[in-house]
Amino acid sequence: MPTIVIPPPYRGSTQGLERIEVAGRTVRDCIDAVSAIHPAFRPLVLDANGKVHRFVKLFRNGDQLGGDVLAAAIAEGDEVHVLAAIAGG
Amino acid sequence: MADGLADKMIRVDMTTQTASVEPFPAKWRLLGGRALSARILIEECDPKCEPLGAGNVLVMAPGVMSGTSAPTSGRISIGGKSPLTGGIKEANAGGNPGQDLQKLGYRVIVVKGKPADPKQRFGLEVDQSGVRIVAGDAYKGLWNYAACEKLYEKYPQTASFITIGPAGEMQLSGASVACTDEKGRPARHAARGGLGAVMGSKGLKFVAVDAGKLSIRQPAVRKEFFAYAKDYTKAYQAGPQMFKTGTASVVFIANMLNTFPYKNRTEGQSPDVETLRGERIVESFATRGGGMHNCMSGCIVQCSNVVHDKDGNYKTSALEFETLTMLGANCGIASWEDVADLDRLCDEVGLDTIETGAAIAIFMDSGGMEFGDAAGAKRILHEIASGTELGKAIGNGAVSIGKKRKHARIPVVKGQAIPAWDPRPLKATGITYATSAMGADHTAGLIVNPGLPPEQFAQASQESQIANAACDSSGFCQFLQPTIEEIAKYYTMFVGEDVTREQIADMGWQCLLDEWKFNDGAGFTKADDDLPACMKEEGVGPNHAMKFDVSAEVIAAAKRRFASREELFKLKATG
């Protein structure tokens, strides 16, 4: 199964979990699957229109996803890292 | 010079208004910025001195890498004994003066003494022909932008400036030190701790630095240094570039994490987040102009926004997360455009936006003004500039206005206002606020990790403080987020000898030790390593349950060094 890697600031929404295995073939599937268990996760990643927040970046196996990020294909064993801007003076 | 032995330093005596050049001591060759400032203050400043007296020492120290081709490396530290906290202080800024000083071979400016006549103003000129103290009365009382415009009438366009505004001249404890950015605007501030007041107490209105067409500083191992800097830049630009739209972009997530203080920190979230979030600023670029830019030459982060008004005219730069929070949500002010006005006023008058935002919020919370009164807040800024009684009380910071109003909720540590990042959801950051010699300062060691297990709080805070001290000594910007390991590589190639990551970590730790030692000498005790009652008794978040509940023992543990682990060397500096 693919694994979603949760960034430290978001682990409050996942009861402290850093890695969550989910069933899914796209990034959107994976986010939906995590959000089904941890509803507070979704608004941290997606805005009210269902788009990825500007301050959030998604990576598949270390490569940053571009274009239609949510439609990106995810295969068995892939790791999806969620990165969020976590500083700001 | 790469080996540091031919570098110079400038000594200024404001009692006699003389400036001289000396060789830069070899023992300090690997010290720059914050670490150099702390070392000089330990060696040359009595911690018990009066912060606004002749005995205080004002340090202006570019980072070790400033003036080189290393990306985003030109920051300059301003240091001294703080009139706000009574302890040691370092605040750093971007802009070009740090790079220009280093191009001229100057590793630091050390200013001592004060003029007999407090009404006189002076300037310090630094260029290829030498250093001089000059009359500065013509600039007396000018706001920062006007002062710099007038300075550019006299000095070449290649010059950069370090200035103070009226707040610094009035020696108010919230006064900042301004540095000109790449466009020559005094928009980058070493803001925290009232070091502008220290500069004002010495009668120094400006420092003019003109490196002319001097080229960058050359490393000892040129080929490898340039290749590493090039690869580093390429890798950064291929990465997520989290700050590409400015630090204001974190408003939304900060609000979600209950670290977007509202109405003098009585709540952790603001109902006005939609009108304060950074996306609104980015949207304005399309119709008004403005956009993202370098605050200093050679920056690859470009997190600094340029904000225009409705008519397309320049209003301010940069409108950052901390300012949107402290002068916006924390004062109940809902419009980012009002905050932009307040930001410009703070830059003009020469004030720390965090301290000023906290002070205005306390004034509002104590019934002096309605929360959300943006016009009133702007009037206060004008009152500070003109030196009214209320203006001075607020310009002197959160504690000053809190005492005047006899108000109980004063969110400060060691006399300095707590920044936007809130210690209740971010408890490890709270340990940084408690233990840092600077008082509450997120740039001393920010840990945005609400899920961190309590047993890791102390070590996380300490490691972050070491990484940030190392970064703030190097000249790299915290938003580049360099690791200790990367800083060690740059140093190694620049000086041409092996500088290990362990050495860099030790230098970061030594900086903290120097700062704590200074504060011990100034009279601080363990009791000062604590957060105020309002952070421990009043919660934020659901049911107001998030409170700062970390024990004194855990706080104290952050000041006893943990064994270095691999994570320390790979930790990104973050502020």
XYZ file of C-alpha atoms in Angstrom:
664
model
C 0.000 0.000 0.000
C 1.140 3.600 -0.491
C 2.275 5.499 2.586
C 1.484 9.116 3.395
C 4.223 10.781 5.441
C 2.753 13.450 7.695
C 4.845 16.571 8.503
C 5.405 17.397 12.184
C 3.028 20.373 12.314
C 0.189 18.205 11.000
C 0.585 15.270 13.350
C -1.816 16.845 15.804
C -4.497 16.019 13.247
C -3.367 12.388 12.944
C -3.036 11.594 16.623
C 0.731 11.885 16.359
C 1.084 9.406 13.496
C 3.996 10.105 11.177
C 3.311 7.445 8.535
C -0.074 6.194 7.467
C -0.620 3.396 4.981
C -3.649 3.906 2.802
C -5.315 2.384 -0.216
C -5.342 4.702 -3.207
C -4.287 5.141 -6.811
C -3.981 8.914 -6.860
C -2.832 11.579 -4.427
C -6.459 12.591 -4.025
C -7.401 9.022 -3.067
C -4.640 8.974 -0.472
C -5.654 12.292 1.070
C -9.286 11.169 1.119
C -8.286 7.929 2.812
C -6.282 9.673 5.535
C -9.057 12.224 6.016
C -11.637 9.477 6.409
C -9.792 8.324 9.519
C -8.481 11.730 10.578
C -10.956 14.410 9.400
C -8.827 17.283 10.695
C -6.123 16.397 8.168
C -7.992 17.462 5.035
C -8.290 21.223 5.726
C -4.592 21.345 6.479
C -3.819 20.159 2.950
C -6.759 21.295 0.838
C -8.591 24.590 0.745
C -12.364 25.028 0.699
C -12.369 24.503 -3.070
C -10.534 21.234 -2.798
C -7.257 22.634 -4.126
C -3.896 22.102 -2.472
C -2.966 25.072 -0.279
C -0.251 27.307 -1.680
C 1.948 26.635 1.348
C 1.704 22.854 0.979
C 3.916 20.845 -1.375
C 3.565 17.164 -2.187
C 6.327 14.751 -3.113
C 6.144 11.234 -4.528
C 9.167 9.114 -3.640
C 11.205 12.270 -3.178
C 10.140 14.010 -6.386
C 8.030 17.121 -6.138
C 4.702 16.770 -7.882
C 3.629 19.479 -10.300
C 0.665 20.140 -12.567
C -2.529 18.465 -11.419
C -1.012 17.256 -8.184
C -4.136 15.579 -6.864
C -4.518 13.448 -9.985
C -0.955 12.164 -9.855
C -0.824 8.384 -9.959
C 0.326 6.533 -6.864
C 1.520 2.952 -7.010
C 1.826 0.206 -4.444
C 4.755 0.978 -2.154
C 5.016 4.652 -3.106
C 5.669 7.229 -0.404
C 3.826 10.539 -0.548
C 5.442 13.245 1.573
C 3.433 16.266 2.612
C 5.543 19.380 3.242
C 4.202 22.552 4.797
C 5.783 25.920 5.349
C 6.506 25.947 9.061
C 8.355 29.155 9.724
C 7.898 32.817 9.146
C 9.292 35.925 10.735
C 40.547 38.081 2.849
C 39.712 34.432 2.969
C 42.071 33.556 5.801
C 40.658 36.267 8.041
C 44.094 37.527 9.028
C 44.024 40.595 6.799
C 40.477 41.495 7.720
C 39.834 44.699 9.612
C 37.483 46.040 12.205
C 36.202 49.527 12.891
C 36.252 51.027 16.352
C 34.153 54.102 17.008
C 34.314 56.287 20.101
C 31.237 58.488 20.172
C 32.505 60.402 23.221
C 35.292 61.874 21.090
C 33.515 61.244 17.762
C 36.470 59.388 16.322
C 36.696 56.249 14.253
C 39.702 54.045 13.641
C 40.581 50.862 11.821
C 42.333 47.923 13.449
C 43.300 44.445 12.303
C 40.563 41.928 12.997
C 41.849 39.616 15.756
C 42.841 36.183 14.488
C 41.158 34.558 17.491
C 37.799 35.692 16.128
C 38.358 34.633 12.532
C 35.584 32.015 12.524
C 33.196 34.232 14.436
C 30.701 36.495 12.776
C 27.237 37.932 13.301
C 25.581 36.880 16.526
C 28.489 34.816 17.925
C 30.953 37.631 17.301
C 28.621 40.140 18.883
C 28.237 37.972 21.990
C 32.008 37.448 22.271
C 32.742 41.163 21.989
C 30.100 42.002 24.562
C 31.497 39.397 26.974
C 35.022 40.746 26.546
C 34.370 44.475 26.297
C 31.047 45.378 27.913
C 30.164 45.427 31.609
C 26.874 43.491 31.823
C 25.775 45.833 34.588
C 26.134 48.924 32.399
C 23.268 51.300 31.745
C 21.899 50.227 28.312
C 21.567 53.827 27.164
C 24.767 54.986 28.827
C 28.295 55.459 27.551
C 29.297 52.043 28.874
C 27.101 50.053 26.534
C 28.758 48.657 23.422
C 26.920 48.641 20.097
C 28.110 45.944 17.721
C 27.396 45.735 13.997
C 28.676 42.410 12.759
C 28.062 40.892 9.329
C 28.020 37.114 9.214
C 31.128 35.163 8.266
C 29.804 34.473 4.770
C 28.514 38.002 4.105
C 29.915 39.492 0.940
C 30.706 36.114 -0.619
C 28.960 34.333 -3.476
C 27.264 31.935 -1.072
C 23.531 32.407 -1.656
C 21.396 34.459 0.751
C 24.346 35.006 3.068
C 24.507 38.756 3.612
C 22.794 39.264 6.950
C 24.178 41.594 9.573
C 23.779 41.303 13.339
C 23.283 44.288 15.569
C 24.175 43.633 19.204
C 24.390 45.292 22.585
C 22.800 45.360 25.991
C 19.076 45.749 25.450
C 17.166 48.638 27.026
C 14.047 46.495 26.671
C 15.229 43.376 28.505
C 18.289 44.559 30.417
C 20.132 41.581 28.962
C 22.233 40.790 25.950
C 20.602 41.310 22.587
C 21.263 40.409 19.000
C 18.883 41.249 16.195
C 19.792 40.682 12.586
C 18.623 42.014 9.277
C 18.930 41.497 5.577
C 19.618 44.258 3.137
C 23.016 45.165 1.765
C 25.089 46.866 4.509
C 26.458 43.553 5.803
C 27.716 42.531 2.397
C 29.130 45.960 1.656
C 31.051 46.091 4.941
C 32.570 42.698 4.243
C 33.492 43.628 0.662
C 35.467 46.490 2.171
C 37.174 44.020 4.488
C 35.397 45.075 7.671
C 34.251 42.212 9.844
C 32.666 44.343 12.543
C 31.952 47.852 13.790
C 32.228 48.363 17.563
C 30.719 51.580 18.874
C 31.398 52.835 22.397
C 30.863 56.019 24.390
C 28.296 58.733 23.810
C 28.438 62.439 22.951
C 28.292 65.014 25.738
C 25.495 66.805 23.900
C 22.562 64.425 23.414
C 21.009 66.757 20.864
C 23.796 66.258 18.363
C 23.554 63.687 15.590
C 26.386 62.025 13.736
C 27.002 59.649 10.898
C 29.715 57.085 10.253
C 31.106 56.920 6.728
C 32.753 53.725 5.571
C 34.238 53.488 2.103
C 37.400 52.582 0.248
C 39.181 55.695 1.476
C 38.605 54.883 5.140
C 36.220 55.549 7.999
C 35.050 58.878 9.397
C 32.567 60.337 11.835
C 30.645 63.179 10.196
C 27.985 65.619 11.303
C 24.475 64.221 11.104
C 22.311 67.067 12.371
C 20.879 67.564 8.888
C 19.155 64.207 9.261
C 17.926 64.735 12.797
C 14.324 63.711 13.325
C 13.847 62.421 9.800
C 11.806 59.297 9.338
C 13.744 56.414 7.869
C 12.592 56.714 4.254
C 13.181 60.477 4.153
C 16.542 60.034 5.838
C 17.653 57.528 3.223
C 16.384 59.655 0.341
C 18.409 62.564 1.700
C 21.438 60.348 2.247
C 21.294 59.240 -1.385
C 21.510 62.897 -2.389
C 24.946 62.953 -0.788
C 26.243 59.412 -1.232
C 26.554 57.302 -4.393
C 23.778 54.972 -5.480
C 26.141 52.099 -4.702
C 25.969 52.957 -0.985
C 23.852 51.174 1.573
C 22.736 52.594 4.905
C 22.079 51.618 8.479
C 19.750 54.169 10.074
C 17.457 54.866 12.966
C 14.159 56.705 12.898
C 12.633 59.060 15.469
C 11.997 56.153 17.873
C 15.709 55.425 18.016
C 16.554 59.082 18.415
C 14.096 59.282 21.314
C 15.764 56.160 22.722
C 12.526 54.217 22.990
C 12.911 50.583 23.997
C 10.981 49.294 20.989
C 13.230 51.067 18.488
C 14.747 49.178 15.581
C 17.828 49.576 13.419
C 17.007 49.833 9.702
C 19.113 48.516 6.838
C 18.542 49.454 3.232
C 17.507 46.707 0.839
C 18.678 46.138 -2.691
C 16.550 49.079 -3.854
C 17.951 51.391 -1.206
C 14.811 51.331 0.926
C 15.118 51.159 4.725
C 12.793 48.172 4.830
C 14.934 45.557 6.558
C 15.094 45.926 10.316
C 17.143 44.481 13.135
C 14.036 45.081 15.089
C 13.949 43.324 18.393
C 15.204 44.457 21.768
C 15.454 48.198 21.259
C 18.905 48.335 19.716
C 17.772 51.390 17.754
C 17.633 53.162 21.105
C 21.218 52.130 21.835
C 22.290 53.564 18.477
C 20.294 56.694 19.306
C 21.924 57.008 22.712
C 25.264 57.178 20.968
C 24.083 59.991 18.729
C 24.559 57.847 15.661
C 21.817 58.570 13.137
C 23.319 56.617 10.252
C 26.126 54.502 8.940
C 26.845 54.977 5.233
C 28.678 52.075 3.636
C 29.906 52.404 0.086
C 31.789 49.470 -1.373
C 31.633 51.072 -4.816
C 32.297 48.459 -7.434
C 34.317 46.160 -5.219
C 33.705 42.549 -6.032
C 32.669 39.756 -3.734
C 35.024 38.284 -1.139
C 37.120 35.498 -2.508
C 37.253 32.094 -0.833
C 40.485 30.233 -0.185
C 39.348 27.230 -2.200
C 37.698 29.060 -5.047
C 36.749 26.387 -7.519
C 35.160 24.072 -4.961
C 33.439 26.941 -3.136
C 31.843 28.309 -6.290
C 30.825 24.817 -7.425
C 29.269 24.044 -4.043
C 27.401 27.358 -3.978
C 26.152 26.723 -7.515
C 24.968 23.189 -6.721
C 23.404 24.385 -3.490
C 21.487 27.053 -5.367
C 20.371 24.618 -8.028
C 19.130 22.151 -5.421
C 17.301 24.885 -3.537
C 15.600 26.152 -6.650
C 14.557 22.639 -7.611
C 13.010 22.134 -4.170
C 9.681 23.279 -2.774
C 10.769 26.910 -2.140
C 8.307 27.217 0.711
C 8.750 30.966 1.050
C 8.379 31.837 -2.607
C 5.234 33.812 -1.793
C 6.541 35.224 1.454
C 6.286 34.338 5.099
C 2.752 35.759 5.045
C 1.715 32.519 3.380
C 1.877 30.745 6.747
C -0.952 32.828 8.234
C -3.544 30.220 7.340
C -1.705 27.252 8.777
C -0.712 29.213 11.876
C -4.376 29.979 12.450
C -5.232 26.300 12.140
C -2.557 25.444 14.655
C -3.884 28.027 17.127
C -0.792 30.139 16.846
C -2.341 33.187 15.206
C -2.962 35.244 18.364
C -6.107 37.299 18.493
C -6.895 40.271 20.742
C -3.858 40.273 22.999
C -3.531 36.501 22.824
C -6.900 35.778 24.406
C -7.544 33.419 21.485
C -5.243 31.429 19.242
C -7.296 31.923 16.121
C -8.677 34.992 14.394
C -12.063 35.179 12.679
C -10.366 37.536 10.230
C -7.910 35.011 8.859
C -9.349 35.263 5.351
C -8.686 38.993 5.130
C -5.247 38.718 6.697
C -3.827 35.686 4.925
C -0.866 36.111 2.634
C -2.769 34.984 -0.418
C -4.615 38.325 -0.377
C -1.297 40.106 -0.749
C -0.187 37.841 -3.577
C -3.506 38.448 -5.364
C -2.903 42.204 -5.212
C 0.243 41.892 -7.334
C -1.803 41.243 -10.495
C -3.687 44.533 -10.394
C -1.416 46.809 -8.369
C 2.080 45.651 -9.142
C 4.591 44.812 -6.479
C 5.642 41.213 -6.047
C 8.440 39.165 -4.594
C 12.046 40.347 -4.596
C 15.502 39.999 -3.081
C 15.981 41.932 0.120
C 19.713 41.568 -0.394
C 21.953 40.950 -3.358
C 22.459 37.277 -4.097
C 19.322 36.027 -2.363
C 17.717 32.939 -3.852
C 14.847 32.710 -1.353
C 13.139 35.930 -2.390
C 10.636 35.784 0.449
C 10.348 39.556 0.673
C 7.172 40.994 -0.775
C 6.765 44.500 -2.146
C 3.278 45.782 -1.409
C 1.613 48.478 -3.468
C -1.440 50.577 -2.684
C -4.624 50.690 -4.733
C -3.094 53.258 -7.067
C -0.133 51.048 -7.804
C 2.323 53.018 -5.708
C 4.875 51.429 -3.412
C 3.589 51.147 0.141
C 5.863 48.852 2.121
C 8.171 45.885 2.152
C 8.139 43.299 3.514
C 4.746 42.562 5.003
C 5.518 39.442 6.977
C 3.694 36.815 8.984
C 4.784 38.242 12.331
C 3.574 41.710 11.406
C 0.243 40.501 10.022
C -0.248 38.673 13.296
C 0.956 41.138 15.890
C -0.277 44.368 14.290
C -3.244 42.601 12.687
C -5.003 39.733 14.438
C -3.494 40.467 17.848
C -4.949 43.976 17.699
C -8.241 42.694 16.252
C -7.447 44.504 12.995
C -8.967 42.630 10.086
C -7.553 44.179 6.916
C -4.123 43.312 5.562
C -4.076 46.748 3.942
C -4.360 48.451 7.319
C -1.538 46.242 8.557
C 0.502 47.280 5.528
C 0.007 50.916 6.544
C 1.063 50.120 10.092
C 4.088 48.206 8.841
C 5.191 51.189 6.775
C 4.715 53.482 9.768
C 6.805 51.194 11.966
C 9.559 51.108 9.335
C 9.394 54.880 9.028
C 9.465 55.641 12.751
C 11.928 52.814 13.327
C 10.011 50.368 15.504
C 9.810 46.633 16.025
C 6.446 45.527 14.597
C 6.220 42.640 17.089
C 6.818 44.744 20.195
C 4.662 47.577 18.897
C 1.831 45.229 17.956
C 1.957 43.626 21.390
C 1.994 47.041 23.092
C -0.968 48.376 21.100
C -2.904 45.168 21.818
C -2.266 45.622 25.549
C -3.463 49.208 25.277
C -6.621 47.966 23.571
C -7.094 45.083 26.014
C -6.841 47.472 28.953
C -9.623 49.624 27.571
C -7.514 52.377 26.059
C -8.948 51.796 22.618
C -11.319 49.382 20.906
C -9.839 46.252 19.390
C -9.907 46.557 15.634
C -9.466 50.339 15.584
C -6.994 50.522 12.727
C -7.214 54.303 12.426
C -6.498 54.588 16.134
C -3.500 52.296 15.835
C -2.122 54.478 13.040
C -2.651 57.563 15.212
C -0.629 55.889 17.949
C 2.247 55.368 15.542
C 2.197 59.084 14.783
C 2.077 59.794 18.516
C 5.189 57.677 19.006
C 6.932 59.651 16.272
C 6.035 62.937 17.880
C 6.901 61.766 21.380
C 3.622 62.221 23.231
C 3.311 60.641 26.661
C 1.124 57.835 25.297
C 3.353 57.459 22.279
C 6.422 57.010 24.430
C 4.661 54.548 26.722
C 3.752 52.362 23.745
C 7.036 52.947 21.945
C 8.823 51.637 25.014
C 7.100 48.305 24.542
C 4.619 45.896 26.052
C 5.758 46.084 29.667
C 5.870 49.862 29.599
C 2.284 50.333 28.436
C 1.091 47.405 30.548
C 2.441 49.026 33.705
C 1.085 52.410 32.767
C -2.354 50.898 32.258
C -1.994 48.658 35.343
C -2.959 45.740 33.129
C -2.360 42.132 34.157
C -2.136 40.388 30.775
C 1.340 41.281 29.541
C 2.646 38.465 27.314
C 6.415 38.934 27.579
C 9.497 36.969 28.565
C 12.413 38.864 30.088
C 10.586 42.047 29.182
C 10.273 41.290 25.477
C 6.924 40.642 23.812
C 6.125 37.093 22.778
C 6.060 36.857 18.986
C 3.222 35.392 16.946
C 4.369 31.784 17.317
C 2.518 30.859 20.484
C 4.140 28.826 23.276
C 0.873 27.141 24.253
C 0.398 24.929 21.173
C 4.157 25.053 20.491
C 5.595 24.152 23.874
C 9.154 23.458 22.741
C 9.175 26.949 21.252
C 7.998 28.142 24.666
C 11.123 26.583 26.174
C 13.173 28.619 23.712
C 11.377 31.773 24.843
C 12.020 30.906 28.484
C 15.687 29.996 28.129
C 16.977 32.283 25.394
C 19.045 35.122 26.773
C 17.162 37.306 24.298
C 13.765 36.827 25.922
C 10.838 35.738 23.783
C 12.298 35.504 20.294
C 11.158 32.977 17.711
C 14.339 33.441 15.697
C 16.287 32.035 18.650
C 14.798 28.586 18.084
C 11.420 27.946 16.535
C 9.886 24.461 16.713
C 6.540 24.232 14.933
C 5.669 20.716 15.968
C 2.492 20.474 18.027
C 2.722 16.672 18.108
C 6.165 16.580 19.727
C 6.255 14.262 22.766
C 6.937 16.195 25.998
C 10.104 14.228 26.734
C 11.623 15.715 23.579
C 10.789 19.373 24.305
C 14.066 20.358 25.953
C 16.359 18.717 23.431
C 14.346 20.024 20.487
C 14.574 23.548 21.856
C 18.280 23.278 22.555
C 19.095 21.860 19.137
C 17.053 24.532 17.434
C 18.801 27.212 19.476
C 22.220 25.829 18.503
C 21.292 25.600 14.807
C 19.885 29.123 14.758
C 22.857 30.583 16.633
C 25.157 28.961 14.074
C 23.036 30.303 11.218
C 22.847 33.813 12.682
C 26.616 33.844 13.001
C 27.203 32.744 9.431
C 25.273 35.495 7.647
C 22.922 32.969 6.061
C 19.258 33.809 6.287
C 17.133 31.480 8.391
C 14.704 31.217 5.488
C 17.393 29.573 3.381
C 17.267 26.996 6.193
C 20.903 25.893 6.083
C 21.993 22.988 8.266
C 25.041 22.964 10.527
C 26.600 20.448 8.151
C 26.160 22.787 5.198
C 27.517 25.776 7.095
C 30.612 23.710 7.982
C 31.187 22.934 4.300
C 30.972 26.583 3.332
C 33.372 27.599 6.106
C 35.828 24.857 5.169
C 36.066 26.000 1.582
C 36.077 29.664 2.467
C 38.927 29.586 4.974
C 40.785 26.713 3.331
C 41.029 24.472 6.344
C 38.848 21.749 7.719
C 35.995 23.170 9.766
C 33.943 20.291 11.079
C 30.244 20.218 11.702
C 31.056 19.506 15.345
C 33.018 22.763 15.457
C 30.097 24.709 14.039
C 27.726 23.134 16.558
C 30.194 23.948 19.352
C 30.403 27.544 18.151
C 26.619 27.765 18.231
C 26.594 26.389 21.771
C 29.411 28.717 22.842
C 27.374 31.642 21.547
C 24.518 30.583 23.815
C 26.925 30.181 26.758
C 28.345 33.662 26.158
C 24.854 35.119 26.061
C 23.772 33.348 29.245
C 26.985 34.428 30.972
C 26.340 38.047 30.046
C 22.831 37.837 31.444
C 24.108 36.196 34.648
C 26.406 39.185 35.036
C 23.502 41.539 34.394
C 21.608 39.987 37.287
C 19.300 37.493 35.626
C 18.445 34.347 37.596
C 16.670 31.040 36.972
C 13.435 32.747 37.925
C 13.684 34.766 34.719
C 13.609 31.559 32.642
C 9.863 31.385 32.753
C 6.762 32.380 30.866
C 4.214 34.855 32.210
C 1.129 33.754 34.115
C -1.172 34.500 31.187
C 0.545 31.797 29.122
C 0.192 29.259 31.933
C -3.279 30.105 33.150
C -5.143 31.213 30.007
C -5.490 28.661 27.233
C -6.101 28.742 23.504
C -7.607 26.178 21.177
C -10.624 23.954 21.804
C -12.055 24.662 25.262
C -9.043 26.908 25.824
C -7.219 23.776 26.892
C -3.804 24.526 25.379
C -1.715 26.128 28.097
C 2.000 26.359 28.679
C 2.410 23.655 31.269
C 6.077 22.730 30.973
C 7.861 22.250 34.286
C 10.817 24.328 35.465
C 12.955 21.172 35.408
C 12.265 20.561 31.710
C 12.939 24.213 30.942
C 16.229 24.076 32.831
C 17.263 20.943 30.924
C 17.434 22.973 27.710
C 20.424 24.854 29.162
C 22.432 21.679 29.880
C 23.975 20.389 26.724
C 22.680 17.132 25.333
C 25.049 14.768 23.536
C 25.128 15.700 19.869
C 23.131 13.370 17.662
C 22.966 13.103 13.912
C 19.722 15.071 13.794
C 21.451 18.173 15.160
C 23.781 18.455 12.189
C 20.964 18.023 9.705
C 18.488 20.287 11.451
C 17.448 23.226 9.289
C 17.754 26.639 10.859
C 14.257 28.009 11.136
C 12.903 31.340 12.229
